[in-house]
Amino acid sequence: MKETNNLDLNVEYMKTSDLDQVLVIEKEAFNSPWSRNAFKKEITKNRYANYFVAKNEQEVIGYIGAWIILNESHITTLAVNPDYRRQGVAKKLLITLFGRLVEEGVNKVTLEVRVSNQSARRLYTDYGFDEAGIRKNYYQDNKEDAVIMWKTLKIK
Ligand SMILES: CC(C)(COP(=O)(O)OP(=O)(O)OC[C@H]1O[C@@H](n2cnc3c(N)ncnc32)[C@H](O)[C@@H]1OP(=O)(O)O)[C@@H](O)C(=O)NCCC(=O)NCCS
């Protein structure tokens, strides 16, 4: 793990020029990684999509994506470079996203997470998500079940 104490974290909208670095994290983090085209389509074509990267100086070290549809949002992805985990990067990405959602008048956020993904489930629970049910065989690679989580946001 890299030196942890002095991250110079900055969160900004994901750009196509970030995708080389995003894809390195994506391939490490997920069994069925999204392609460059999938990300590119999201950030250039999908008007419901909001994607952010966390940068330490110029290096992309994590990212989050969500769709906003009317007053609801669906978190589509979240990952952090393994060298930078447990330093609050995911927390910062979530907080930035929640700020954006509140600005847009969103008051409900949902996501799916693998039943086996204890670290992410704990993160989401810490951030006010409740487990609302199970989607059986949701993940195509190993037919794992997904936990469906929801959070209510307070609109100002
Ligand atoms: C899940 C993930 C995004 C967390 O990123 P992170 O930057 O390390 O998370 P943070 O440092 O912000 O952690 C926030 C809280 O989440 C929980 N958490 C995060 N990682 C954890 C772990 N390995 N074990 C237990 N709890 C964990 C803790 O409550 C933690 O707070 P604490 O460090 O004060 O105890 C990261 O592990 C990751 O990229 N995993 C692979 C991809 C993935 O599973 N994405 C989620 C898909 S739904």
Short mmCIF file of N, CA and C and ligand atoms in Angstrom, two decimals:
data_model
loop_
_atom_site.label_atom_id
_atom_site.label_comp_id
_atom_site.label_asym_id
_atom_site.label_seq_id
_atom_site.Cartn_x
_atom_site.Cartn_y
_atom_site.Cartn_z
N MET A 1 0.84 -1.21 0.00
CA MET A 1 0.00 0.00 0.00
C MET A 1 0.87 1.26 0.00
N LYS A 2 0.41 2.27 -0.75
CA LYS A 2 1.20 3.51 -0.81
C LYS A 2 1.05 4.31 0.47
N GLU A 3 1.97 5.25 0.68
CA GLU A 3 1.91 6.15 1.84
C GLU A 3 0.52 6.80 1.91
N THR A 4 -0.10 6.75 3.08
CA THR A 4 -1.52 7.09 3.15
C THR A 4 -1.81 8.50 3.64
N ASN A 5 -0.86 9.13 4.29
CA ASN A 5 -1.25 10.29 5.08
C ASN A 5 -1.53 11.57 4.31
N ASN A 6 -0.94 11.68 3.13
CA ASN A 6 -1.10 12.99 2.49
C ASN A 6 -1.70 12.93 1.10
N LEU A 7 -2.89 12.37 1.00
CA LEU A 7 -3.60 12.40 -0.27
C LEU A 7 -4.05 13.82 -0.57
N ASP A 8 -3.82 14.23 -1.81
CA ASP A 8 -4.30 15.54 -2.23
C ASP A 8 -5.52 15.30 -3.12
N LEU A 9 -6.65 14.97 -2.45
CA LEU A 9 -7.82 14.47 -3.18
C LEU A 9 -8.64 15.57 -3.80
N ASN A 10 -9.01 15.33 -5.05
CA ASN A 10 -9.84 16.27 -5.77
C ASN A 10 -10.88 15.46 -6.55
N VAL A 11 -12.15 15.82 -6.45
CA VAL A 11 -13.18 15.07 -7.18
C VAL A 11 -13.73 15.94 -8.30
N GLU A 12 -13.75 15.38 -9.50
CA GLU A 12 -14.24 16.15 -10.65
C GLU A 12 -15.01 15.23 -11.60
N TYR A 13 -15.73 15.81 -12.56
CA TYR A 13 -16.45 14.98 -13.53
C TYR A 13 -15.46 14.17 -14.36
N MET A 14 -15.84 12.92 -14.65
CA MET A 14 -14.99 12.05 -15.48
C MET A 14 -14.98 12.56 -16.91
N LYS A 15 -13.77 12.56 -17.50
CA LYS A 15 -13.62 12.98 -18.89
C LYS A 15 -13.04 11.80 -19.70
N THR A 16 -13.16 11.87 -21.01
CA THR A 16 -12.61 10.77 -21.82
C THR A 16 -11.10 10.63 -21.59
N SER A 17 -10.44 11.73 -21.29
CA SER A 17 -8.98 11.64 -21.05
C SER A 17 -8.65 10.91 -19.74
N ASP A 18 -9.65 10.67 -18.89
CA ASP A 18 -9.41 9.90 -17.65
C ASP A 18 -9.52 8.39 -17.88
N LEU A 19 -10.03 8.00 -19.07
CA LEU A 19 -10.46 6.60 -19.20
C LEU A 19 -9.32 5.58 -19.16
N ASP A 20 -8.11 5.95 -19.63
CA ASP A 20 -7.00 4.99 -19.53
C ASP A 20 -6.81 4.57 -18.08
N GLN A 21 -6.81 5.55 -17.19
CA GLN A 21 -6.56 5.26 -15.77
C GLN A 21 -7.78 4.58 -15.14
N VAL A 22 -8.97 5.00 -15.53
CA VAL A 22 -10.18 4.37 -14.99
C VAL A 22 -10.19 2.88 -15.34
N LEU A 23 -9.79 2.56 -16.57
CA LEU A 23 -9.87 1.16 -17.02
C LEU A 23 -8.89 0.26 -16.27
N VAL A 24 -7.76 0.81 -15.87
CA VAL A 24 -6.81 0.01 -15.08
C VAL A 24 -7.47 -0.39 -13.75
N ILE A 25 -8.12 0.56 -13.11
CA ILE A 25 -8.80 0.28 -11.83
C ILE A 25 -9.96 -0.68 -12.07
N GLU A 26 -10.72 -0.41 -13.12
CA GLU A 26 -11.90 -1.23 -13.44
C GLU A 26 -11.52 -2.71 -13.60
N LYS A 27 -10.42 -2.94 -14.34
CA LYS A 27 -10.02 -4.34 -14.62
C LYS A 27 -9.60 -5.05 -13.35
N GLU A 28 -9.00 -4.31 -12.44
CA GLU A 28 -8.57 -4.93 -11.19
C GLU A 28 -9.77 -5.18 -10.27
N ALA A 29 -10.74 -4.27 -10.32
CA ALA A 29 -11.80 -4.28 -9.31
C ALA A 29 -12.93 -5.27 -9.61
N PHE A 30 -13.19 -5.53 -10.88
CA PHE A 30 -14.40 -6.29 -11.21
C PHE A 30 -14.10 -7.51 -12.08
N ASN A 31 -14.87 -8.58 -11.85
CA ASN A 31 -14.73 -9.81 -12.64
C ASN A 31 -15.17 -9.59 -14.09
N SER A 32 -16.17 -8.75 -14.27
CA SER A 32 -16.65 -8.48 -15.64
C SER A 32 -16.52 -6.97 -15.88
N PRO A 33 -15.28 -6.52 -16.15
CA PRO A 33 -15.07 -5.07 -16.26
C PRO A 33 -15.82 -4.46 -17.45
N TRP A 34 -16.23 -3.20 -17.27
CA TRP A 34 -16.82 -2.46 -18.39
C TRP A 34 -15.71 -2.14 -19.39
N SER A 35 -16.11 -2.01 -20.65
CA SER A 35 -15.17 -1.64 -21.71
C SER A 35 -15.00 -0.11 -21.74
N ARG A 36 -13.97 0.31 -22.48
CA ARG A 36 -13.78 1.75 -22.69
C ARG A 36 -15.04 2.36 -23.32
N ASN A 37 -15.59 1.64 -24.30
CA ASN A 37 -16.78 2.16 -24.98
C ASN A 37 -17.96 2.34 -24.05
N ALA A 38 -18.11 1.40 -23.12
CA ALA A 38 -19.22 1.50 -22.17
C ALA A 38 -19.07 2.78 -21.35
N PHE A 39 -17.86 3.04 -20.84
CA PHE A 39 -17.65 4.28 -20.08
C PHE A 39 -17.85 5.51 -20.98
N LYS A 40 -17.29 5.41 -22.19
CA LYS A 40 -17.34 6.57 -23.09
C LYS A 40 -18.80 6.94 -23.40
N LYS A 41 -19.58 5.91 -23.66
CA LYS A 41 -20.99 6.15 -23.95
C LYS A 41 -21.68 6.82 -22.76
N GLU A 42 -21.37 6.31 -21.57
CA GLU A 42 -21.97 6.89 -20.37
C GLU A 42 -21.65 8.38 -20.26
N ILE A 43 -20.36 8.73 -20.42
CA ILE A 43 -19.98 10.12 -20.11
C ILE A 43 -20.21 11.07 -21.29
N THR A 44 -20.41 10.53 -22.49
CA THR A 44 -20.61 11.44 -23.62
C THR A 44 -22.04 11.42 -24.16
N LYS A 45 -22.76 10.32 -23.95
CA LYS A 45 -24.07 10.18 -24.62
C LYS A 45 -25.26 10.06 -23.68
N ASN A 46 -25.03 9.54 -22.49
CA ASN A 46 -26.16 9.26 -21.61
C ASN A 46 -26.50 10.49 -20.77
N ARG A 47 -27.62 11.11 -21.11
CA ARG A 47 -27.92 12.38 -20.43
C ARG A 47 -28.35 12.17 -18.98
N TYR A 48 -28.62 10.94 -18.60
CA TYR A 48 -28.98 10.66 -17.20
C TYR A 48 -27.75 10.40 -16.33
N ALA A 49 -26.57 10.28 -16.98
CA ALA A 49 -25.39 9.79 -16.26
C ALA A 49 -24.59 10.92 -15.62
N ASN A 50 -24.08 10.65 -14.43
CA ASN A 50 -23.17 11.54 -13.72
C ASN A 50 -22.00 10.70 -13.22
N TYR A 51 -20.83 10.93 -13.77
CA TYR A 51 -19.65 10.15 -13.38
C TYR A 51 -18.58 11.09 -12.84
N PHE A 52 -17.98 10.68 -11.72
CA PHE A 52 -16.93 11.49 -11.09
C PHE A 52 -15.67 10.64 -10.91
N VAL A 53 -14.52 11.31 -10.99
CA VAL A 53 -13.26 10.65 -10.62
C VAL A 53 -12.68 11.36 -9.41
N ALA A 54 -11.98 10.57 -8.57
CA ALA A 54 -11.18 11.15 -7.49
C ALA A 54 -9.74 11.12 -7.97
N LYS A 55 -9.08 12.27 -7.88
CA LYS A 55 -7.68 12.34 -8.31
C LYS A 55 -6.80 12.69 -7.13
N ASN A 56 -5.65 12.00 -7.07
CA ASN A 56 -4.60 12.39 -6.14
C ASN A 56 -3.56 13.07 -7.00
N GLU A 57 -3.44 14.38 -6.86
CA GLU A 57 -2.72 15.19 -7.83
C GLU A 57 -3.32 14.88 -9.21
N GLN A 58 -2.55 14.35 -10.17
CA GLN A 58 -3.15 14.11 -11.50
C GLN A 58 -3.59 12.67 -11.70
N GLU A 59 -3.37 11.82 -10.70
CA GLU A 59 -3.65 10.39 -10.88
C GLU A 59 -5.09 10.04 -10.48
N VAL A 60 -5.80 9.38 -11.39
CA VAL A 60 -7.15 8.90 -11.04
C VAL A 60 -6.99 7.72 -10.08
N ILE A 61 -7.61 7.84 -8.90
CA ILE A 61 -7.48 6.74 -7.92
C ILE A 61 -8.83 6.12 -7.56
N GLY A 62 -9.91 6.67 -8.12
CA GLY A 62 -11.22 6.06 -7.88
C GLY A 62 -12.27 6.77 -8.72
N TYR A 63 -13.44 6.15 -8.79
CA TYR A 63 -14.52 6.77 -9.57
C TYR A 63 -15.87 6.23 -9.10
N ILE A 64 -16.88 7.02 -9.43
CA ILE A 64 -18.26 6.63 -9.10
C ILE A 64 -19.15 7.09 -10.24
N GLY A 65 -20.21 6.32 -10.49
CA GLY A 65 -21.15 6.72 -11.52
C GLY A 65 -22.57 6.51 -11.03
N ALA A 66 -23.47 7.35 -11.52
CA ALA A 66 -24.89 7.20 -11.16
C ALA A 66 -25.76 7.78 -12.25
N TRP A 67 -26.93 7.22 -12.38
CA TRP A 67 -27.95 7.79 -13.26
C TRP A 67 -28.93 8.55 -12.40
N ILE A 68 -29.39 9.65 -12.93
CA ILE A 68 -30.45 10.40 -12.26
C ILE A 68 -31.67 10.37 -13.17
N ILE A 69 -32.74 9.81 -12.65
CA ILE A 69 -34.00 9.78 -13.41
C ILE A 69 -35.09 10.33 -12.51
N LEU A 70 -35.55 11.52 -12.87
CA LEU A 70 -36.51 12.26 -12.04
C LEU A 70 -35.94 12.38 -10.63
N ASN A 71 -36.69 11.94 -9.60
CA ASN A 71 -36.18 12.15 -8.24
C ASN A 71 -35.45 10.94 -7.68
N GLU A 72 -35.06 10.02 -8.58
CA GLU A 72 -34.35 8.83 -8.11
C GLU A 72 -33.00 8.70 -8.81
N SER A 73 -32.07 8.08 -8.10
CA SER A 73 -30.76 7.85 -8.69
C SER A 73 -30.37 6.40 -8.48
N HIS A 74 -29.62 5.88 -9.45
CA HIS A 74 -29.13 4.50 -9.39
C HIS A 74 -27.62 4.56 -9.51
N ILE A 75 -26.92 4.12 -8.48
CA ILE A 75 -25.45 4.09 -8.54
C ILE A 75 -25.05 2.89 -9.40
N THR A 76 -24.30 3.17 -10.47
CA THR A 76 -23.96 2.12 -11.43
C THR A 76 -22.59 1.51 -11.17
N THR A 77 -21.69 2.30 -10.59
CA THR A 77 -20.34 1.78 -10.35
C THR A 77 -19.62 2.60 -9.29
N LEU A 78 -18.69 1.95 -8.62
CA LEU A 78 -17.83 2.62 -7.63
C LEU A 78 -16.60 1.74 -7.47
N ALA A 79 -15.43 2.30 -7.64
CA ALA A 79 -14.20 1.53 -7.41
C ALA A 79 -13.06 2.46 -7.05
N VAL A 80 -12.13 1.90 -6.27
CA VAL A 80 -10.95 2.64 -5.82
C VAL A 80 -9.72 1.78 -6.08
N ASN A 81 -8.66 2.40 -6.56
CA ASN A 81 -7.37 1.73 -6.76
C ASN A 81 -6.96 1.04 -5.46
N PRO A 82 -6.62 -0.26 -5.52
CA PRO A 82 -6.29 -1.00 -4.29
C PRO A 82 -5.19 -0.34 -3.45
N ASP A 83 -4.26 0.36 -4.10
CA ASP A 83 -3.18 1.03 -3.35
C ASP A 83 -3.70 2.17 -2.47
N TYR A 84 -4.93 2.61 -2.72
CA TYR A 84 -5.46 3.78 -2.00
C TYR A 84 -6.71 3.46 -1.20
N ARG A 85 -6.98 2.18 -0.99
CA ARG A 85 -8.21 1.84 -0.25
C ARG A 85 -8.05 2.12 1.24
N ARG A 86 -9.18 2.20 1.92
CA ARG A 86 -9.27 2.46 3.37
C ARG A 86 -8.68 3.81 3.75
N GLN A 87 -8.76 4.76 2.84
CA GLN A 87 -8.31 6.12 3.14
C GLN A 87 -9.40 7.13 2.87
N GLY A 88 -10.65 6.66 2.77
CA GLY A 88 -11.76 7.58 2.62
C GLY A 88 -12.03 8.06 1.21
N VAL A 89 -11.44 7.40 0.21
CA VAL A 89 -11.66 7.85 -1.18
C VAL A 89 -13.12 7.56 -1.60
N ALA A 90 -13.59 6.35 -1.30
CA ALA A 90 -14.99 6.03 -1.64
C ALA A 90 -15.96 6.95 -0.89
N LYS A 91 -15.64 7.22 0.37
CA LYS A 91 -16.49 8.14 1.15
C LYS A 91 -16.59 9.49 0.45
N LYS A 92 -15.44 9.99 0.01
CA LYS A 92 -15.42 11.31 -0.62
C LYS A 92 -16.21 11.29 -1.94
N LEU A 93 -16.09 10.20 -2.68
CA LEU A 93 -16.85 10.09 -3.94
C LEU A 93 -18.35 10.06 -3.65
N LEU A 94 -18.74 9.29 -2.63
CA LEU A 94 -20.17 9.21 -2.29
C LEU A 94 -20.70 10.57 -1.85
N ILE A 95 -19.92 11.26 -1.01
CA ILE A 95 -20.39 12.55 -0.51
C ILE A 95 -20.53 13.55 -1.66
N THR A 96 -19.58 13.52 -2.59
CA THR A 96 -19.68 14.42 -3.75
C THR A 96 -20.92 14.09 -4.57
N LEU A 97 -21.13 12.79 -4.79
CA LEU A 97 -22.31 12.39 -5.55
C LEU A 97 -23.59 12.83 -4.83
N PHE A 98 -23.67 12.58 -3.53
CA PHE A 98 -24.89 12.95 -2.79
C PHE A 98 -25.15 14.46 -2.93
N GLY A 99 -24.09 15.25 -2.88
CA GLY A 99 -24.25 16.70 -3.04
C GLY A 99 -24.88 17.04 -4.37
N ARG A 100 -24.40 16.39 -5.40
CA ARG A 100 -24.94 16.61 -6.75
C ARG A 100 -26.40 16.17 -6.82
N LEU A 101 -26.70 15.03 -6.20
CA LEU A 101 -28.07 14.50 -6.24
C LEU A 101 -29.03 15.44 -5.54
N VAL A 102 -28.61 15.97 -4.40
CA VAL A 102 -29.46 16.89 -3.65
C VAL A 102 -29.72 18.15 -4.50
N GLU A 103 -28.68 18.64 -5.16
CA GLU A 103 -28.85 19.81 -6.04
C GLU A 103 -29.90 19.54 -7.12
N GLU A 104 -29.95 18.30 -7.57
CA GLU A 104 -30.88 17.92 -8.64
C GLU A 104 -32.26 17.54 -8.11
N GLY A 105 -32.46 17.61 -6.80
CA GLY A 105 -33.77 17.29 -6.23
C GLY A 105 -34.02 15.80 -6.08
N VAL A 106 -32.94 15.01 -6.09
CA VAL A 106 -33.09 13.56 -5.93
C VAL A 106 -33.24 13.23 -4.45
N ASN A 107 -34.22 12.40 -4.11
CA ASN A 107 -34.34 12.02 -2.70
C ASN A 107 -34.28 10.53 -2.43
N LYS A 108 -34.06 9.74 -3.48
CA LYS A 108 -33.92 8.29 -3.29
C LYS A 108 -32.75 7.79 -4.13
N VAL A 109 -31.88 7.00 -3.52
CA VAL A 109 -30.73 6.44 -4.24
C VAL A 109 -30.73 4.94 -4.03
N THR A 110 -30.49 4.20 -5.12
CA THR A 110 -30.44 2.75 -5.01
C THR A 110 -29.18 2.20 -5.67
N LEU A 111 -28.86 0.96 -5.33
CA LEU A 111 -27.73 0.28 -5.96
C LEU A 111 -27.88 -1.21 -5.71
N GLU A 112 -27.11 -1.99 -6.46
CA GLU A 112 -26.99 -3.42 -6.18
C GLU A 112 -25.55 -3.71 -5.81
N VAL A 113 -25.38 -4.66 -4.91
CA VAL A 113 -24.04 -5.06 -4.49
C VAL A 113 -24.03 -6.57 -4.30
N ARG A 114 -22.90 -7.19 -4.67
CA ARG A 114 -22.80 -8.65 -4.50
C ARG A 114 -22.97 -9.03 -3.03
N VAL A 115 -23.70 -10.10 -2.81
CA VAL A 115 -23.90 -10.59 -1.45
C VAL A 115 -22.55 -10.78 -0.75
N SER A 116 -21.53 -11.25 -1.49
CA SER A 116 -20.22 -11.55 -0.89
C SER A 116 -19.35 -10.30 -0.65
N ASN A 117 -19.78 -9.14 -1.15
CA ASN A 117 -18.92 -7.95 -1.09
C ASN A 117 -19.10 -7.21 0.24
N GLN A 118 -18.50 -7.79 1.28
CA GLN A 118 -18.72 -7.26 2.63
C GLN A 118 -18.20 -5.84 2.79
N SER A 119 -17.06 -5.51 2.14
CA SER A 119 -16.50 -4.17 2.33
C SER A 119 -17.45 -3.12 1.76
N ALA A 120 -17.97 -3.38 0.55
CA ALA A 120 -18.89 -2.40 -0.05
C ALA A 120 -20.21 -2.34 0.74
N ARG A 121 -20.70 -3.50 1.19
CA ARG A 121 -21.96 -3.48 1.95
C ARG A 121 -21.80 -2.66 3.22
N ARG A 122 -20.62 -2.80 3.85
CA ARG A 122 -20.40 -2.03 5.08
C ARG A 122 -20.30 -0.52 4.77
N LEU A 123 -19.58 -0.21 3.70
CA LEU A 123 -19.48 1.20 3.28
C LEU A 123 -20.88 1.80 3.07
N TYR A 124 -21.72 1.10 2.31
CA TYR A 124 -23.04 1.64 2.00
C TYR A 124 -23.90 1.73 3.26
N THR A 125 -23.80 0.73 4.13
CA THR A 125 -24.58 0.77 5.37
C THR A 125 -24.14 1.97 6.20
N ASP A 126 -22.82 2.18 6.28
CA ASP A 126 -22.29 3.34 7.03
C ASP A 126 -22.85 4.65 6.48
N TYR A 127 -23.09 4.66 5.17
CA TYR A 127 -23.58 5.89 4.54
C TYR A 127 -25.09 5.93 4.38
N GLY A 128 -25.78 5.16 5.19
CA GLY A 128 -27.23 5.34 5.31
C GLY A 128 -28.07 4.51 4.36
N PHE A 129 -27.45 3.57 3.64
CA PHE A 129 -28.24 2.68 2.79
C PHE A 129 -28.80 1.53 3.62
N ASP A 130 -30.04 1.17 3.33
CA ASP A 130 -30.66 0.00 3.96
C ASP A 130 -30.81 -1.12 2.93
N GLU A 131 -30.68 -2.33 3.42
CA GLU A 131 -30.83 -3.48 2.52
C GLU A 131 -32.33 -3.75 2.35
N ALA A 132 -32.78 -3.71 1.09
CA ALA A 132 -34.22 -3.77 0.84
C ALA A 132 -34.67 -5.08 0.23
N GLY A 133 -33.73 -5.90 -0.22
CA GLY A 133 -34.13 -7.18 -0.82
C GLY A 133 -32.98 -7.79 -1.58
N ILE A 134 -33.28 -8.91 -2.21
CA ILE A 134 -32.26 -9.67 -2.94
C ILE A 134 -32.74 -9.85 -4.37
N ARG A 135 -31.83 -9.63 -5.34
CA ARG A 135 -32.11 -10.02 -6.73
C ARG A 135 -31.34 -11.31 -6.99
N LYS A 136 -32.09 -12.39 -7.17
CA LYS A 136 -31.47 -13.72 -7.32
C LYS A 136 -30.67 -13.79 -8.62
N ASN A 137 -29.52 -14.42 -8.56
CA ASN A 137 -28.69 -14.71 -9.76
C ASN A 137 -28.42 -13.48 -10.60
N TYR A 138 -28.23 -12.35 -9.96
CA TYR A 138 -28.16 -11.07 -10.69
C TYR A 138 -26.88 -10.96 -11.52
N TYR A 139 -25.75 -11.49 -11.00
CA TYR A 139 -24.46 -11.31 -11.68
C TYR A 139 -24.21 -12.47 -12.63
N GLN A 140 -23.98 -12.12 -13.91
CA GLN A 140 -23.93 -13.17 -14.93
C GLN A 140 -22.70 -14.06 -14.79
N ASP A 141 -21.58 -13.50 -14.30
CA ASP A 141 -20.33 -14.29 -14.29
C ASP A 141 -20.43 -15.52 -13.38
N ASN A 142 -21.01 -15.37 -12.20
CA ASN A 142 -21.09 -16.53 -11.29
C ASN A 142 -22.49 -16.73 -10.70
N LYS A 143 -23.46 -16.02 -11.31
CA LYS A 143 -24.88 -16.16 -10.88
C LYS A 143 -25.08 -15.77 -9.41
N GLU A 144 -24.19 -14.91 -8.92
CA GLU A 144 -24.31 -14.49 -7.52
C GLU A 144 -25.54 -13.59 -7.34
N ASP A 145 -26.11 -13.66 -6.15
CA ASP A 145 -27.24 -12.78 -5.84
C ASP A 145 -26.75 -11.36 -5.56
N ALA A 146 -27.63 -10.40 -5.82
CA ALA A 146 -27.34 -9.01 -5.47
C ALA A 146 -28.22 -8.57 -4.31
N VAL A 147 -27.62 -7.79 -3.42
CA VAL A 147 -28.42 -7.13 -2.39
C VAL A 147 -28.85 -5.78 -2.97
N ILE A 148 -30.13 -5.48 -2.87
CA ILE A 148 -30.63 -4.19 -3.33
C ILE A 148 -30.64 -3.25 -2.14
N MET A 149 -30.02 -2.08 -2.31
CA MET A 149 -29.97 -1.13 -1.19
C MET A 149 -30.59 0.19 -1.61
N TRP A 150 -31.21 0.85 -0.64
CA TRP A 150 -31.82 2.17 -0.88
C TRP A 150 -31.41 3.14 0.22
N LYS A 151 -31.29 4.38 -0.17
CA LYS A 151 -31.03 5.45 0.80
C LYS A 151 -31.95 6.62 0.48
N THR A 152 -32.44 7.27 1.52
CA THR A 152 -33.24 8.48 1.34
C THR A 152 -32.34 9.69 1.59
N LEU A 153 -32.39 10.65 0.69
CA LEU A 153 -31.60 11.88 0.86
C LEU A 153 -32.54 13.00 1.30
N LYS A 154 -32.00 13.86 2.16
CA LYS A 154 -32.82 15.01 2.58
C LYS A 154 -32.57 16.15 1.61
N ILE A 155 -33.63 16.57 0.94
CA ILE A 155 -33.47 17.71 0.02
C ILE A 155 -33.54 18.99 0.84
N LYS A 156 -32.64 19.95 0.49
CA LYS A 156 -32.58 21.19 1.27
C LYS A 156 -33.87 21.99 1.11
C1 LIG B 1 -15.64 -0.89 -1.86
C2 LIG B 1 -14.55 0.16 -2.18
C3 LIG B 1 -15.06 1.08 -3.28
C4 LIG B 1 -14.25 0.98 -0.90
O1 LIG B 1 -13.34 1.99 -1.26
P1 LIG B 1 -12.40 2.70 -0.14
O2 LIG B 1 -11.92 3.99 -0.70
O3 LIG B 1 -11.41 1.73 0.33
O4 LIG B 1 -13.46 2.98 1.02
P2 LIG B 1 -13.29 4.03 2.21
O5 LIG B 1 -11.86 4.13 2.62
O6 LIG B 1 -13.97 5.30 1.84
O7 LIG B 1 -14.07 3.25 3.35
C5 LIG B 1 -15.22 3.76 3.94
C6 LIG B 1 -15.82 2.72 4.87
O8 LIG B 1 -16.26 1.59 4.12
C7 LIG B 1 -16.05 0.38 4.88
N1 LIG B 1 -15.01 -0.43 4.24
C8 LIG B 1 -14.29 -0.11 3.13
N2 LIG B 1 -13.45 -1.12 2.82
C9 LIG B 1 -13.64 -2.09 3.76
C10 LIG B 1 -13.06 -3.39 3.98
N3 LIG B 1 -12.10 -3.88 3.16
N4 LIG B 1 -13.51 -4.10 5.03
C11 LIG B 1 -14.46 -3.63 5.84
N5 LIG B 1 -15.04 -2.39 5.70
C12 LIG B 1 -14.64 -1.65 4.67
C13 LIG B 1 -15.56 0.85 6.24
O9 LIG B 1 -16.70 1.09 7.03
C14 LIG B 1 -14.85 2.14 5.87
O10 LIG B 1 -14.72 3.04 6.96
P3 LIG B 1 -13.40 2.91 7.90
O11 LIG B 1 -12.21 2.83 7.00
O12 LIG B 1 -13.46 4.19 8.69
O13 LIG B 1 -13.60 1.67 8.72
C15 LIG B 1 -13.22 -0.54 -2.62
O14 LIG B 1 -12.90 -1.56 -1.70
C16 LIG B 1 -13.28 -1.15 -4.01
O15 LIG B 1 -12.98 -0.48 -5.01
N6 LIG B 1 -13.65 -2.44 -4.11
C17 LIG B 1 -13.71 -3.13 -5.40
C18 LIG B 1 -14.86 -2.63 -6.25
C19 LIG B 1 -16.19 -2.75 -5.53
O16 LIG B 1 -16.47 -3.74 -4.86
N7 LIG B 1 -17.04 -1.73 -5.70
C20 LIG B 1 -18.37 -1.70 -5.14
C21 LIG B 1 -19.31 -2.31 -6.11
S1 LIG B 1 -20.99 -2.26 -5.50
#
